[in-house]
Every structure is written in C-alpha cells, then in structure tokens.
XYZ file of C-alpha atoms in Angstrom:
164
model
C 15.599 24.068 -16.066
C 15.104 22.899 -19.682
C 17.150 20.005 -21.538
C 19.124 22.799 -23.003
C 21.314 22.529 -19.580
C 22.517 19.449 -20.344
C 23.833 19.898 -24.067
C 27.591 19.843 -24.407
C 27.613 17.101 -21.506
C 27.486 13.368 -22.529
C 24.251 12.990 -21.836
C 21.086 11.850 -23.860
C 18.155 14.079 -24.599
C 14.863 14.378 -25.417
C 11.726 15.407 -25.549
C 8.581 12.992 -24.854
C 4.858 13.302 -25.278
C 3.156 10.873 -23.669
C -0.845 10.181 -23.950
C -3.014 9.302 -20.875
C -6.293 8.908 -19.274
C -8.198 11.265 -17.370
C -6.971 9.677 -14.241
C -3.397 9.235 -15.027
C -3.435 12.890 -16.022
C -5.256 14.356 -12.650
C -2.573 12.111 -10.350
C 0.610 13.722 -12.669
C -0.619 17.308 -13.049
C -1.860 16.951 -8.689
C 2.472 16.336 -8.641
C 3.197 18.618 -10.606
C 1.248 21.395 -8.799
C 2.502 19.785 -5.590
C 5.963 20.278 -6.064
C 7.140 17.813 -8.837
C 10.161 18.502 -10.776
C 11.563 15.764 -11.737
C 11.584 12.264 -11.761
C 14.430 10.198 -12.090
C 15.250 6.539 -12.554
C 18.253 3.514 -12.482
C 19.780 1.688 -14.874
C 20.920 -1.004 -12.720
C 23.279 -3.758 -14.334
C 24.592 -6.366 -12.327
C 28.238 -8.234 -12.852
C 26.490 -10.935 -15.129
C 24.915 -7.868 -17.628
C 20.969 -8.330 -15.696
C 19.132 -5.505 -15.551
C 16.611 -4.635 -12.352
C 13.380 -3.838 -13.789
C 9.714 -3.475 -11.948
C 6.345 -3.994 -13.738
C 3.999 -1.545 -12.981
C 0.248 -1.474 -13.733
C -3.242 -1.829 -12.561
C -3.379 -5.054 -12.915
C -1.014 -8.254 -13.709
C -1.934 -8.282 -17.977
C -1.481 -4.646 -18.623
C 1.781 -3.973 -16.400
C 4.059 -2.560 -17.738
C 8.248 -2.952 -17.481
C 10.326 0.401 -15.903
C 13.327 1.118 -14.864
C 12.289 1.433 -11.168
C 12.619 5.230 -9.850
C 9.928 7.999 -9.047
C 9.339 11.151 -8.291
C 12.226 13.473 -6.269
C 10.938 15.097 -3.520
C 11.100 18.613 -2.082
C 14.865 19.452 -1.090
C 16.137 15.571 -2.178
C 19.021 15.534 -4.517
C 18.447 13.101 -8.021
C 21.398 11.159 -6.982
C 19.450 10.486 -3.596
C 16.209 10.224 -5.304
C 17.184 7.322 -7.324
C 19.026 5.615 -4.189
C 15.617 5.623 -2.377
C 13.636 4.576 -5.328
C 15.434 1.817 -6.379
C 15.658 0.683 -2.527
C 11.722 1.427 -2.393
C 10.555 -0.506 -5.276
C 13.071 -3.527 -5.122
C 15.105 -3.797 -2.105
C 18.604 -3.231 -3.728
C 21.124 -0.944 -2.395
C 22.441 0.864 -5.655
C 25.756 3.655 -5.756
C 24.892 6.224 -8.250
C 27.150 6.431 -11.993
C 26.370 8.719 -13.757
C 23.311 10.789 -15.584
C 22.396 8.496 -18.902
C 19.784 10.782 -20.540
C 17.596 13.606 -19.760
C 13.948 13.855 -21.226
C 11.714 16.893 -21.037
C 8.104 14.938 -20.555
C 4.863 16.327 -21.725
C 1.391 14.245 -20.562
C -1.497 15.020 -22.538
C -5.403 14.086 -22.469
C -7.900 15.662 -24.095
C -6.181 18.772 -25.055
C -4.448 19.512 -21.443
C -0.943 18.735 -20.723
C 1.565 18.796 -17.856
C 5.448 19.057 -17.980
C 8.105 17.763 -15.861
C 11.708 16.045 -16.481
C 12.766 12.735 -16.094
C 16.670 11.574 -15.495
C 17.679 8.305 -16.268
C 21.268 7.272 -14.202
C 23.283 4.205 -14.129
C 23.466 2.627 -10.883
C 25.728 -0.259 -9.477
C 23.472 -2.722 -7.121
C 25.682 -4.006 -4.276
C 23.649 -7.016 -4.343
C 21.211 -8.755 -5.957
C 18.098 -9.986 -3.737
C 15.157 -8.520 -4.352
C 12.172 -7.602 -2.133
C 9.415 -9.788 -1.676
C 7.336 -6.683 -1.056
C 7.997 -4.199 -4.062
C 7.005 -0.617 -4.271
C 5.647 1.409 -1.089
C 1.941 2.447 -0.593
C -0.440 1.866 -4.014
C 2.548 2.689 -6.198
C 1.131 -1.170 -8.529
C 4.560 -2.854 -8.667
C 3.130 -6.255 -9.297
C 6.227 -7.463 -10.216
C 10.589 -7.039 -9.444
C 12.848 -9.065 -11.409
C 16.274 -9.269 -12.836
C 16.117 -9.285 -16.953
C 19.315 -10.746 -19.485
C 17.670 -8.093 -21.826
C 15.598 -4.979 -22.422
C 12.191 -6.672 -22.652
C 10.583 -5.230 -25.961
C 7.615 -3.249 -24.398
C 9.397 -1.789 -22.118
C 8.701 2.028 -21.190
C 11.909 3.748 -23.133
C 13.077 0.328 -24.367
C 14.402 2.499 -27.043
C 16.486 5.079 -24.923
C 17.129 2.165 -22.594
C 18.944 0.178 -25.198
C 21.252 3.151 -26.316
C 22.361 4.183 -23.152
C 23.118 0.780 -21.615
C-alpha cells in the first residue's frame, strides 16, 4: 500500500528519509524482511493537554523523545497495534481516535535503504500512571513521562505539532 491510499481522507502525509548506522539499518531491514509493514504510533493527550512521550536511546544523553508505538505484527490490526504499544512502553490503557498522518519511511546507510510505513493515531489514555518498567525486552526506553509540550528534538516534532 503506498501513501497514495490515504489522499482524499483527512489525513497527513509524507514521505521520510531517514539516515542511520550500520546497525540501526541491519535491525530495520532484519523487520522488514521478517514481516514488517508498518509501524504505527499514539498521540496521547490527556484532559489537562499532556502528552505521553518515551525517550528512547542507547544510553540516557543521546535518547531521544517518541511518540511511544512500534512495529505491527503479523495478522494485528494498527488500531490494536498502537493499543499494545502504548500499554507496552508506558503502562496506559489508550482507546484509539483516529489516523493523524501517514508517512512512507525510507532508512538509508551507505547507499542501501529499506521501506516501510509509519501511522501516527490519536489516542485517549483512560488514565494517567505510568509504568515504572517502560518498554518490553531491549526495546532502550530509558525514560516515560507526561510533557505540557512537544519537546523541540523530538522525532516528528514537526508533524507532531500539526496534527495535535
């Protein structure tokens, strides 16, 4: 399916090339290959305008803020997907909106790339405590938190600030 579904519907899209390392590249192209579609993730807003974010990374200094979501597996729905994501990586119980923006994403390194897509959806939390324990297996969530705004280096802080 290209982004060309989704034109005519109120729904954000684009196309995204994004540069990584050898290793980053073998783990998304080993997805792809596996199975990997898309990815999807949630806007979640609570009633005083927060927004759930996770920092992902390596380490603590070059994590980086996401919207939290992941990959949607074999047979799963993206509605689902992003119910089980969010739940994963932060503990909240989110009800699915609706689809935000669509991007067609291209990884590159040293002239190879890999393609899937990525859906963004707004989600309503039906609470508020977050995990102590963020994130399943090595996924690096160092950190789950609530945010009054789009923090600046955000991953799609852009996007994320049109759609909300």
């Amino acid at each position: 399916m290209s982004i060309e579904a989704f034109a005519g519907r109120d729904v954000v899209t684009r196309r995204v090339t994004r540069e990584t390392d050898a290793e980053g590249f073998a783990s998304i192209r080993d997805r792809i290959e596996a199975g990997l579609e898309w990815g999807v993730g949630g806007l979640v807003e609570d009633a005083g305008g927060r927004v759930l974010f996770v920092r992902e990374g390596d380490s603590y200094e070059d994590a980086t803020w996401k919207l939290p979501g992941g990959g949607v597996e074999a047979g799963e729905h993206r509605e689902a997907a992003v119910i089980r994501e969010v739940q994963e990586e932060t503990g909240v119980t989110v009800a699915v909106d609706e689809l935000l923006a669509v991007s067609e994403v291209t990884v590159v390194n040293d002239g190879r790339s890999a393609q899937f897509h990525f859906g963004t959806y707004r989600a309503t939390p039906e609470g508020t405590a977050l995990t102590d324990d963020p994130g399943v297996g090595d996924e690096g969530i160092v950190e789950v938190a609530w945010k009054e705004s789009i923090p600046d280096a955000a991953l799609d802080a852009d996007l994320l600030r049109r759609v909300r």
